[in-house]
Amino acid sequence: MNRLVVVSNRIAIPNGTKASAGGLAVGIMDALKTTGGMWFGWNGEINEIGEDDEEMNVFEQDNITYASFGLNQNDYDLYYLQFSNAVIWPAFHYRLDLVNFQREAWDVYCRVNRMLARRLLPLLKADDVLWIHDYHLLPFAAELRKLGVQNRIGFFLHIPFPTPEIFNALPPHKELLEMLCDYDLLGFQTESDRTAFLECLSFLTLMQSKGKKHTAFGKHFITGVYPIGIEPDSIKEMAEGPLPPKMAAMKKDLGDAKNIIACERLDYSKGLPERFLAYEALLENYPEHRGKIRFSQIAPTSRGDVQAYQDIRHQLETEAGRINGKYGTLGWTPLYYLNQHFERRLLMKIFRLTDIGLVTPLRDGMNLVAKEYVAAQDPRDPGVLVLSRFAGAANELTSALIVNPYDRDEVAAALNQAATMPLNERISRYKDMMAVLQKNDITHWRKTYLKDLLAIPARSQVLGEAGKVATLPRLA
Ligand code: F6P
């Protein structure tokens, strides 16, 4: 059996302090738990090692080999903060206004990808299957191919892929696209992302396609859509059971008040200021809820070294204070804004306790919080999900109340509808969504992706006579 080698920018090392949060880490961990294999990536630490000091920490636990390394300050600044998170992240989330392109950062982004490919090379076996994740590593396959790696290399993009109008504004758009074509399989969260990628390619070069098989820049590759899922049973298990004493006291204290919960990394793509304004519109347009509803926003700091993230943090602090000052009373605080990290198990219990899950990103690859909120509910008395139409999850969770996050009155109306929804309708919507979550769970995501990747012949199996990779007749 082929070994699975997963590469992501940041890896979740057991007991590591800088573990990756969010869907990517959960999804990868689930895949590796089942298949075993290797997880290669940054340990989240910044150290003083030079470019060529290949200081790696390799250890095995529960059938998974963790191979990790630190980044030096310059690479952290230019590869991670600058190019990955101040160019690609905003552009891929349709925020060209926040893109801060510097040619030096682009050079370092490419150099770090090259360096990581060189570091991975000695750890690779001939029949390993490589699965590379996310936007930090767009050039990774191209660098491995330059080193002669013939293995199957798949890529999965966890975030949206923008349309050509946005993508082509990136100065190195052509280079990025050509590098992406060195992957054997390119996986996207939604059909719109896959289509956007192909449109970008056809704008730029002659592309031949036959179904999901394509040739561009003389390279053959396959594209597919694999919406990432969750483990509904394990979420349910975390959400059930006795409440910790503090939470039980809080529940008692809340009495009949309706509770709205929102939780995500503090990121401008998540639409937090717009959401605060929508909650204000609820209090304004439906005054009957005043004193009887509460909105808790959990938003731990993320990428706090990037200016745009510092700006949004200040904006939220101001808005939360303003709304509480305007509507609060001596006995009632309308909005709780918690700039803190919550342990996952506790979070699932909080989701179960609350009446409304409010998930309104302005743009999101998938958004697993939406899925987790549904899976955490009590089937006999489920809460209601209010979900942005711009989250990838809206393609699957069609029984949520789907809203446009830019329209605060529409979101307020959906919150009112959720707060007053009869039990039978809540149960029916919940059942529809659970059926989808069970079917498209995380195992389904991993299996369908890896099945497609393994179906592609490894380049080493079709070597040409001169020992060079033959042109694969994959379009036939
Ligand atoms: O896909 C985006 C993503 O990689 C998520 O999986 C995760 O929540 C987040 O970004 C992690 O960001 P960072 O490693 O920059 O803290």
Short mmCIF file of C-alpha atoms and ligand atoms in Angstrom, two decimals:
data_model
loop_
_atom_site.label_atom_id
_atom_site.label_comp_id
_atom_site.label_asym_id
_atom_site.label_seq_id
_atom_site.Cartn_x
_atom_site.Cartn_y
_atom_site.Cartn_z
CA MET A 1 0.00 0.00 0.00
CA ASN A 2 1.22 3.50 -0.79
CA ARG A 3 2.19 5.71 2.13
CA LEU A 4 0.29 8.98 2.42
CA VAL A 5 2.51 12.05 2.81
CA VAL A 6 0.61 15.18 3.75
CA VAL A 7 2.19 18.61 3.50
CA SER A 8 0.59 21.75 4.91
CA ASN A 9 2.09 25.04 5.93
CA ARG A 10 1.40 24.53 9.61
CA ILE A 11 1.03 21.12 11.21
CA ALA A 12 -0.69 20.10 14.41
CA ILE A 13 2.03 18.41 16.47
CA PRO A 14 0.62 16.39 19.38
CA ASN A 15 0.88 18.59 22.51
CA GLY A 16 2.45 21.35 20.43
CA THR A 17 1.73 24.89 21.63
CA LYS A 18 1.38 26.41 18.15
CA ALA A 19 -1.04 23.82 16.78
CA SER A 20 -3.02 24.79 13.74
CA ALA A 21 -6.63 25.67 14.40
CA GLY A 22 -9.46 25.15 12.01
CA GLY A 23 -10.74 22.83 9.36
CA LEU A 24 -7.52 22.01 7.62
CA ALA A 25 -5.89 20.53 10.73
CA VAL A 26 -9.00 18.59 11.73
CA GLY A 27 -9.44 17.18 8.22
CA ILE A 28 -5.82 16.15 7.83
CA MET A 29 -5.67 14.59 11.27
CA ASP A 30 -8.69 12.49 10.48
CA ALA A 31 -7.19 11.30 7.20
CA LEU A 32 -3.85 10.39 8.78
CA LYS A 33 -5.45 8.73 11.82
CA THR A 34 -7.03 6.22 9.48
CA THR A 35 -4.35 5.71 6.86
CA GLY A 36 -1.16 6.42 8.83
CA GLY A 37 1.65 8.20 7.01
CA MET A 38 3.66 11.36 7.33
CA TRP A 39 2.70 14.99 8.05
CA PHE A 40 5.31 17.52 7.00
CA GLY A 41 5.18 21.23 7.77
CA TRP A 42 5.99 24.23 9.94
CA ASN A 43 5.77 23.78 13.73
CA GLY A 44 4.56 27.36 14.22
CA GLU A 45 7.83 28.47 15.85
CA ILE A 46 10.10 31.28 14.70
CA ASN A 47 13.79 30.58 15.21
CA GLU A 48 17.12 31.81 14.08
CA ILE A 49 18.10 29.03 11.71
CA GLY A 50 19.59 30.06 8.41
CA GLU A 51 18.16 29.12 5.07
CA ASP A 52 20.31 26.05 4.59
CA ASP A 53 20.28 24.67 8.12
CA GLU A 54 17.96 21.79 7.60
CA GLU A 55 17.00 21.39 11.22
CA MET A 56 14.05 19.00 11.24
CA ASN A 57 12.25 17.38 14.10
CA VAL A 58 11.02 13.94 13.04
CA PHE A 59 9.14 11.60 15.40
CA GLU A 60 6.43 8.98 15.21
CA GLN A 61 3.25 8.67 17.23
CA ASP A 62 0.21 6.48 16.61
CA ASN A 63 1.37 5.44 13.16
CA ILE A 64 1.91 9.06 12.04
CA THR A 65 5.39 10.46 11.40
CA TYR A 66 5.52 14.17 12.20
CA ALA A 67 8.30 16.00 10.34
CA SER A 68 8.41 19.63 11.37
CA PHE A 69 10.69 22.65 11.33
CA GLY A 70 10.79 26.29 12.40
CA LEU A 71 10.86 29.30 10.10
CA ASN A 72 13.36 32.10 10.48
CA GLN A 73 12.09 35.64 11.04
CA ASN A 74 12.63 36.74 7.45
CA ASP A 75 10.78 33.74 5.97
CA TYR A 76 7.97 34.12 8.51
CA ASP A 77 7.63 37.80 7.60
CA LEU A 78 7.79 37.47 3.83
CA TYR A 79 6.55 33.94 3.00
CA TYR A 80 3.87 33.56 5.70
CA LEU A 81 2.77 37.05 6.72
CA GLN A 82 3.38 38.92 3.49
CA PHE A 83 2.83 36.83 0.44
CA SER A 84 0.57 34.10 1.87
CA ASN A 85 -1.51 36.28 4.17
CA ALA A 86 -1.30 39.78 2.74
CA VAL A 87 -1.47 38.86 -0.96
CA ILE A 88 -3.00 35.44 -1.63
CA TRP A 89 -5.41 35.31 1.31
CA PRO A 90 -7.06 38.70 0.67
CA ALA A 91 -7.12 38.24 -3.11
CA PHE A 92 -8.61 34.75 -2.92
CA HIS A 93 -11.26 36.17 -0.56
CA TYR A 94 -12.09 38.91 -3.09
CA ARG A 95 -10.38 41.69 -1.09
CA LEU A 96 -8.01 43.20 -3.65
CA ASP A 97 -8.17 46.41 -1.60
CA LEU A 98 -6.20 44.64 1.16
CA VAL A 99 -3.54 43.14 -1.10
CA ASN A 100 -0.08 44.44 -0.30
CA PHE A 101 2.16 43.05 -3.03
CA GLN A 102 5.93 43.28 -2.71
CA ARG A 103 8.20 41.58 -5.21
CA GLU A 104 10.63 40.62 -2.47
CA ALA A 105 7.87 38.69 -0.66
CA TRP A 106 6.99 36.84 -3.88
CA ASP A 107 10.65 35.83 -4.29
CA VAL A 108 10.78 34.57 -0.70
CA TYR A 109 7.45 32.71 -1.12
CA CYS A 110 8.98 30.83 -4.06
CA ARG A 111 12.28 30.32 -2.27
CA VAL A 112 10.60 28.86 0.85
CA ASN A 113 8.57 26.48 -1.33
CA ARG A 114 11.85 25.42 -3.00
CA MET A 115 13.54 24.97 0.39
CA LEU A 116 10.65 22.87 1.72
CA ALA A 117 10.68 20.67 -1.38
CA ARG A 118 14.43 20.10 -0.85
CA ARG A 119 13.83 19.21 2.79
CA LEU A 120 11.06 16.77 1.99
CA LEU A 121 12.98 15.01 -0.77
CA PRO A 122 15.20 12.75 1.43
CA LEU A 123 12.14 11.65 3.42
CA LEU A 124 10.25 10.44 0.34
CA LYS A 125 9.85 6.87 -0.90
CA ALA A 126 9.25 5.99 -4.55
CA ASP A 127 5.63 4.94 -4.14
CA ASP A 128 4.52 7.63 -1.65
CA VAL A 129 1.38 9.53 -2.54
CA LEU A 130 1.68 13.23 -1.75
CA TRP A 131 -1.26 15.38 -0.70
CA ILE A 132 -0.41 19.08 -0.45
CA HIS A 133 -2.76 21.52 1.26
CA ASP A 134 -3.63 25.13 0.79
CA TYR A 135 -2.54 28.48 -0.50
CA HIS A 136 0.91 28.69 1.07
CA LEU A 137 2.09 25.88 -1.16
CA LEU A 138 0.81 26.71 -4.64
CA PRO A 139 4.33 26.25 -6.19
CA PHE A 140 5.25 23.16 -4.15
CA ALA A 141 4.65 20.51 -6.85
CA ALA A 142 6.56 22.58 -9.40
CA GLU A 143 9.56 22.64 -7.05
CA LEU A 144 9.33 18.90 -6.38
CA ARG A 145 9.09 18.17 -10.10
CA LYS A 146 12.25 20.23 -10.68
CA LEU A 147 13.99 17.91 -8.21
CA GLY A 148 12.83 14.91 -10.26
CA VAL A 149 9.98 13.74 -8.04
CA GLN A 150 7.72 11.49 -10.15
CA ASN A 151 5.24 10.52 -7.44
CA ARG A 152 1.56 11.34 -7.62
CA ILE A 153 1.09 14.81 -6.15
CA GLY A 154 -2.36 16.09 -5.30
CA PHE A 155 -3.38 19.53 -4.08
CA PHE A 156 -6.42 20.65 -2.14
CA LEU A 157 -7.34 24.30 -1.82
CA HIS A 158 -9.24 24.97 1.42
CA ILE A 159 -10.07 28.57 0.52
CA PRO A 160 -12.03 29.96 -2.47
CA PHE A 161 -10.44 30.33 -5.89
CA PRO A 162 -11.22 33.80 -7.29
CA THR A 163 -12.59 34.64 -10.71
CA PRO A 164 -10.18 35.89 -13.44
CA GLU A 165 -11.01 39.57 -12.78
CA ILE A 166 -9.49 39.17 -9.32
CA PHE A 167 -6.88 36.51 -9.92
CA ASN A 168 -5.34 38.17 -12.96
CA ALA A 169 -4.72 41.31 -10.92
CA LEU A 170 -2.04 39.46 -8.97
CA PRO A 171 1.29 40.37 -10.59
CA PRO A 172 2.59 36.77 -10.64
CA HIS A 173 -0.74 35.23 -11.73
CA LYS A 174 0.73 33.53 -14.79
CA GLU A 175 3.58 31.94 -12.84
CA LEU A 176 1.19 30.74 -10.14
CA LEU A 177 -1.16 29.13 -12.63
CA GLU A 178 1.61 27.40 -14.51
CA MET A 179 3.05 26.05 -11.25
CA LEU A 180 -0.36 24.74 -10.20
CA CYS A 181 -0.49 22.66 -13.38
CA ASP A 182 2.38 20.54 -12.03
CA TYR A 183 -0.04 18.89 -9.63
CA ASP A 184 -1.71 15.69 -10.85
CA LEU A 185 -5.01 16.43 -9.14
CA LEU A 186 -6.31 19.84 -8.10
CA GLY A 187 -9.17 19.64 -5.59
CA PHE A 188 -11.56 22.49 -4.76
CA GLN A 189 -14.29 23.00 -2.18
CA THR A 190 -17.01 23.96 -4.67
CA GLU A 191 -17.79 23.82 -8.36
CA SER A 192 -17.55 27.64 -8.54
CA ASP A 193 -13.94 27.48 -7.31
CA ARG A 194 -13.04 24.78 -9.84
CA THR A 195 -14.70 26.72 -12.65
CA ALA A 196 -12.96 29.95 -11.63
CA PHE A 197 -9.59 28.21 -11.76
CA LEU A 198 -10.27 26.80 -15.23
CA GLU A 199 -11.52 30.19 -16.43
CA CYS A 200 -8.30 31.82 -15.22
CA LEU A 201 -6.33 29.24 -17.19
CA SER A 202 -8.30 29.66 -20.39
CA PHE A 203 -7.87 33.42 -20.20
CA LEU A 204 -4.15 32.94 -20.17
CA THR A 205 -3.29 29.96 -22.29
CA LEU A 206 -4.67 27.36 -24.62
CA MET A 207 -6.25 24.70 -22.48
CA GLN A 208 -7.62 21.40 -23.70
CA SER A 209 -10.23 19.71 -21.54
CA LYS A 210 -12.00 16.41 -21.69
CA GLY A 211 -14.35 16.22 -18.74
CA LYS A 212 -12.18 16.76 -15.68
CA LYS A 213 -8.92 16.02 -17.48
CA HIS A 214 -7.00 19.00 -18.77
CA THR A 215 -3.80 19.97 -20.53
CA ALA A 216 -2.29 23.43 -20.23
CA PHE A 217 1.30 24.68 -20.55
CA GLY A 218 2.03 21.18 -21.91
CA LYS A 219 1.14 19.63 -18.53
CA HIS A 220 -1.64 17.14 -17.78
CA PHE A 221 -3.80 17.37 -14.68
CA ILE A 222 -7.21 16.57 -13.32
CA THR A 223 -9.58 18.83 -11.39
CA GLY A 224 -12.33 17.84 -8.97
CA VAL A 225 -14.69 19.11 -6.29
CA TYR A 226 -14.39 17.64 -2.79
CA PRO A 227 -16.32 19.63 -0.18
CA ILE A 228 -14.58 19.04 3.15
CA GLY A 229 -16.80 17.54 5.85
CA ILE A 230 -16.75 16.84 9.56
CA GLU A 231 -17.12 13.80 11.83
CA PRO A 232 -20.75 14.26 12.92
CA ASP A 233 -20.66 11.43 15.46
CA SER A 234 -17.61 12.71 17.28
CA ILE A 235 -19.07 16.25 17.37
CA LYS A 236 -22.30 14.84 18.80
CA GLU A 237 -20.35 12.95 21.43
CA MET A 238 -18.44 16.12 22.43
CA ALA A 239 -21.63 18.19 22.59
CA GLU A 240 -23.63 15.73 24.69
CA GLY A 241 -23.15 14.88 28.31
CA PRO A 242 -23.08 16.89 31.50
CA LEU A 243 -22.18 20.56 31.33
CA PRO A 244 -19.14 21.84 33.22
CA PRO A 245 -20.42 23.53 36.45
CA LYS A 246 -19.77 27.09 35.21
CA MET A 247 -21.77 26.47 32.05
CA ALA A 248 -24.61 24.85 33.95
CA ALA A 249 -24.80 27.96 36.15
CA MET A 250 -24.73 30.18 33.06
CA LYS A 251 -27.58 28.20 31.48
CA LYS A 252 -29.66 28.66 34.60
CA ASP A 253 -28.86 32.35 34.65
CA LEU A 254 -30.01 32.76 31.03
CA GLY A 255 -33.49 31.46 31.74
CA ASP A 256 -35.70 31.85 28.67
CA ALA A 257 -33.49 34.36 26.87
CA LYS A 258 -32.63 33.38 23.29
CA ASN A 259 -28.97 32.84 22.58
CA ILE A 260 -27.12 33.54 19.36
CA ILE A 261 -23.59 32.16 18.96
CA ALA A 262 -20.88 32.95 16.43
CA CYS A 263 -17.34 31.63 16.53
CA GLU A 264 -14.39 31.95 14.18
CA ARG A 265 -10.80 33.17 13.88
CA LEU A 266 -10.72 36.95 13.96
CA ASP A 267 -10.48 37.48 10.19
CA TYR A 268 -11.88 40.17 7.90
CA SER A 269 -13.23 37.47 5.55
CA LYS A 270 -15.65 36.35 8.26
CA GLY A 271 -17.87 39.44 8.08
CA LEU A 272 -17.81 40.28 11.80
CA PRO A 273 -18.46 44.05 11.63
CA GLU A 274 -21.33 43.45 9.19
CA ARG A 275 -22.70 40.84 11.59
CA PHE A 276 -22.57 43.22 14.55
CA LEU A 277 -24.54 45.73 12.49
CA ALA A 278 -27.08 43.04 11.53
CA TYR A 279 -27.57 42.26 15.22
CA GLU A 280 -28.06 45.95 15.86
CA ALA A 281 -30.68 45.94 13.07
CA LEU A 282 -32.44 43.06 14.84
CA LEU A 283 -32.68 45.10 18.04
CA GLU A 284 -33.81 48.12 16.05
CA ASN A 285 -36.31 46.45 13.69
CA TYR A 286 -37.70 43.92 16.20
CA PRO A 287 -37.65 45.73 19.56
CA GLU A 288 -39.65 42.89 21.13
CA HIS A 289 -36.34 40.98 21.42
CA ARG A 290 -34.65 43.64 23.55
CA GLY A 291 -33.77 42.27 26.96
CA LYS A 292 -34.67 38.75 25.78
CA ILE A 293 -31.86 37.86 23.44
CA ARG A 294 -28.13 37.69 23.69
CA PHE A 295 -25.42 37.45 21.04
CA SER A 296 -22.04 35.92 21.93
CA GLN A 297 -19.23 36.37 19.44
CA ILE A 298 -16.13 34.26 20.07
CA ALA A 299 -13.21 35.42 17.92
CA PRO A 300 -9.68 34.42 18.95
CA THR A 301 -6.90 36.54 17.47
CA SER A 302 -5.35 35.13 14.33
CA ARG A 303 -2.41 36.39 12.23
CA GLY A 304 -2.17 39.29 14.64
CA ASP A 305 1.10 40.48 13.03
CA VAL A 306 -0.73 41.47 9.83
CA GLN A 307 -2.01 45.07 9.81
CA ALA A 308 -5.44 44.26 8.35
CA TYR A 309 -6.05 41.86 11.26
CA GLN A 310 -5.09 44.49 13.82
CA ASP A 311 -7.44 46.95 12.15
CA ILE A 312 -10.44 44.63 12.27
CA ARG A 313 -9.79 43.86 15.92
CA HIS A 314 -9.96 47.55 16.83
CA GLN A 315 -13.06 48.00 14.73
CA LEU A 316 -14.87 45.18 16.52
CA GLU A 317 -13.93 46.39 19.98
CA THR A 318 -15.36 49.79 19.13
CA GLU A 319 -18.56 48.38 17.62
CA ALA A 320 -19.23 45.97 20.51
CA GLY A 321 -18.86 48.84 22.99
CA ARG A 322 -21.10 51.09 20.92
CA ILE A 323 -23.92 48.54 20.58
CA ASN A 324 -23.82 47.61 24.27
CA GLY A 325 -23.74 51.28 25.22
CA LYS A 326 -26.71 52.04 23.01
CA TYR A 327 -29.04 49.11 23.81
CA GLY A 328 -27.78 47.60 27.08
CA THR A 329 -29.60 48.10 30.37
CA LEU A 330 -28.46 47.62 33.95
CA GLY A 331 -29.60 44.00 33.92
CA TRP A 332 -28.95 43.12 30.27
CA THR A 333 -25.84 43.05 28.05
CA PRO A 334 -26.94 42.50 24.43
CA LEU A 335 -23.56 41.51 22.95
CA TYR A 336 -20.68 39.49 24.40
CA TYR A 337 -17.50 39.80 22.40
CA LEU A 338 -14.86 37.30 23.50
CA ASN A 339 -11.45 37.69 21.91
CA GLN A 340 -10.38 34.32 23.31
CA HIS A 341 -9.64 30.75 22.33
CA PHE A 342 -12.13 28.13 23.54
CA GLU A 343 -11.34 24.47 23.84
CA ARG A 344 -13.09 22.52 21.06
CA ARG A 345 -14.99 20.13 23.34
CA LEU A 346 -16.39 23.04 25.35
CA LEU A 347 -17.30 24.88 22.17
CA MET A 348 -19.43 21.99 20.95
CA LYS A 349 -21.35 22.07 24.25
CA ILE A 350 -21.86 25.81 23.86
CA PHE A 351 -23.18 25.25 20.31
CA ARG A 352 -25.69 22.73 21.66
CA LEU A 353 -26.88 25.17 24.32
CA THR A 354 -27.58 28.01 21.93
CA ASP A 355 -30.71 28.68 19.88
CA ILE A 356 -29.13 30.23 16.81
CA GLY A 357 -25.79 29.67 15.07
CA LEU A 358 -24.82 32.78 13.12
CA VAL A 359 -22.25 32.07 10.39
CA THR A 360 -22.05 34.96 7.94
CA PRO A 361 -18.65 35.17 6.23
CA LEU A 362 -18.31 37.56 3.30
CA ARG A 363 -16.38 34.79 1.52
CA ASP A 364 -15.37 31.37 2.80
CA GLY A 365 -13.99 28.23 1.18
CA MET A 366 -16.27 25.96 3.21
CA ASN A 367 -16.77 27.01 6.86
CA LEU A 368 -16.77 23.99 9.11
CA VAL A 369 -18.22 25.91 12.06
CA ALA A 370 -21.56 25.91 10.22
CA LYS A 371 -21.39 22.13 9.91
CA GLU A 372 -20.23 21.65 13.49
CA TYR A 373 -23.01 23.86 14.83
CA VAL A 374 -25.63 21.63 13.19
CA ALA A 375 -23.98 18.37 14.27
CA ALA A 376 -23.78 19.58 17.90
CA GLN A 377 -27.54 20.17 18.21
CA ASP A 378 -29.98 18.22 20.32
CA PRO A 379 -32.14 16.32 17.75
CA ARG A 380 -35.23 16.81 19.94
CA ASP A 381 -34.76 20.56 20.28
CA PRO A 382 -32.30 21.78 17.65
CA GLY A 383 -31.12 25.34 17.15
CA VAL A 384 -31.33 27.15 13.81
CA LEU A 385 -28.40 27.91 11.51
CA VAL A 386 -28.28 31.32 9.80
CA LEU A 387 -25.71 30.96 7.02
CA SER A 388 -24.08 33.24 4.47
CA ARG A 389 -24.66 32.37 0.84
CA PHE A 390 -20.96 33.13 0.28
CA ALA A 391 -19.75 30.22 2.44
CA GLY A 392 -18.97 27.00 0.52
CA ALA A 393 -21.16 25.21 3.11
CA ALA A 394 -24.26 26.96 1.72
CA ASN A 395 -24.11 24.61 -1.30
CA GLU A 396 -24.81 21.67 0.99
CA LEU A 397 -26.68 23.13 3.99
CA THR A 398 -29.58 24.40 1.93
CA SER A 399 -32.02 23.96 4.84
CA ALA A 400 -30.26 26.66 6.84
CA LEU A 401 -31.66 30.19 6.68
CA ILE A 402 -29.47 31.45 3.84
CA VAL A 403 -28.66 35.16 3.91
CA ASN A 404 -26.63 37.82 2.16
CA PRO A 405 -24.21 39.03 4.86
CA TYR A 406 -23.98 42.47 3.24
CA ASP A 407 -27.72 43.02 3.79
CA ARG A 408 -28.09 43.73 7.51
CA ASP A 409 -31.89 43.93 7.37
CA GLU A 410 -32.10 40.56 5.65
CA VAL A 411 -29.84 39.01 8.29
CA ALA A 412 -31.91 40.67 11.04
CA ALA A 413 -35.11 39.24 9.52
CA ALA A 414 -33.50 35.77 9.41
CA LEU A 415 -32.47 36.12 13.08
CA ASN A 416 -36.02 37.05 13.97
CA GLN A 417 -37.34 34.08 11.98
CA ALA A 418 -34.85 31.78 13.73
CA ALA A 419 -35.73 33.12 17.18
CA THR A 420 -39.44 32.48 16.60
CA MET A 421 -39.28 29.27 14.55
CA PRO A 422 -41.63 26.50 15.68
CA LEU A 423 -40.10 23.25 16.93
CA ASN A 424 -41.37 21.07 14.06
CA GLU A 425 -39.74 23.34 11.46
CA ARG A 426 -36.48 23.40 13.42
CA ILE A 427 -36.45 19.59 13.57
CA SER A 428 -37.22 19.24 9.90
CA ARG A 429 -34.44 21.63 8.83
CA TYR A 430 -32.02 19.94 11.22
CA LYS A 431 -32.82 16.48 9.82
CA ASP A 432 -32.24 17.63 6.24
CA MET A 433 -28.87 19.09 7.16
CA MET A 434 -27.78 16.11 9.25
CA ALA A 435 -28.50 13.77 6.33
CA VAL A 436 -26.09 15.79 4.18
CA LEU A 437 -23.45 15.95 6.93
CA GLN A 438 -23.58 12.19 7.46
CA LYS A 439 -23.30 11.50 3.74
CA ASN A 440 -20.54 14.02 2.97
CA ASP A 441 -18.53 13.47 6.12
CA ILE A 442 -14.78 13.83 6.51
CA THR A 443 -14.17 10.18 5.60
CA HIS A 444 -16.08 10.67 2.37
CA TRP A 445 -13.90 13.73 1.61
CA ARG A 446 -10.66 11.84 2.17
CA LYS A 447 -11.77 8.68 0.37
CA THR A 448 -13.11 10.37 -2.74
CA TYR A 449 -10.06 12.61 -3.05
CA LEU A 450 -7.51 9.83 -2.54
CA LYS A 451 -9.40 7.43 -4.81
CA ASP A 452 -9.16 9.97 -7.64
CA LEU A 453 -5.50 10.69 -6.90
CA LEU A 454 -4.58 7.00 -6.81
CA ALA A 455 -6.38 6.40 -10.09
CA ILE A 456 -3.82 8.64 -11.84
CA PRO A 457 -0.73 6.74 -12.96
CA ALA A 458 2.43 7.87 -11.17
CA ARG A 459 4.79 9.53 -13.62
CA SER A 460 7.50 7.04 -12.65
CA GLN A 461 5.31 4.22 -13.98
CA VAL A 462 5.35 5.70 -17.44
CA LEU A 463 8.98 6.69 -17.87
CA GLY A 464 10.09 7.31 -21.40
CA GLU A 465 13.07 5.48 -22.86
CA ALA A 466 15.61 8.12 -22.02
CA GLY A 467 14.55 7.98 -18.39
CA LYS A 468 12.58 11.17 -18.86
CA VAL A 469 8.93 11.44 -18.00
CA ALA A 470 6.94 10.57 -21.06
CA THR A 471 4.04 12.76 -22.03
CA LEU A 472 1.12 10.98 -20.44
CA PRO A 473 -1.71 10.22 -22.80
CA ARG A 474 -4.26 11.02 -20.11
CA LEU A 475 -6.67 12.80 -22.34
CA ALA A 476 -7.20 9.67 -24.40
O1 F6P B 1 -7.66 27.24 4.96
C1 F6P B 1 -7.41 28.29 5.80
C2 F6P B 1 -6.67 27.83 7.02
O2 F6P B 1 -5.53 27.10 6.67
C3 F6P B 1 -7.59 27.05 7.96
O3 F6P B 1 -7.59 25.71 7.79
C4 F6P B 1 -7.15 27.44 9.32
O4 F6P B 1 -8.25 27.73 10.08
C5 F6P B 1 -6.37 28.69 9.13
O5 F6P B 1 -6.23 28.93 7.75
C6 F6P B 1 -5.05 28.64 9.84
O6 F6P B 1 -4.39 29.82 9.69
P1 F6P B 1 -2.95 30.11 10.27
O7 F6P B 1 -2.14 28.88 10.11
O8 F6P B 1 -2.47 31.26 9.46
O9 F6P B 1 -3.15 30.46 11.70
#
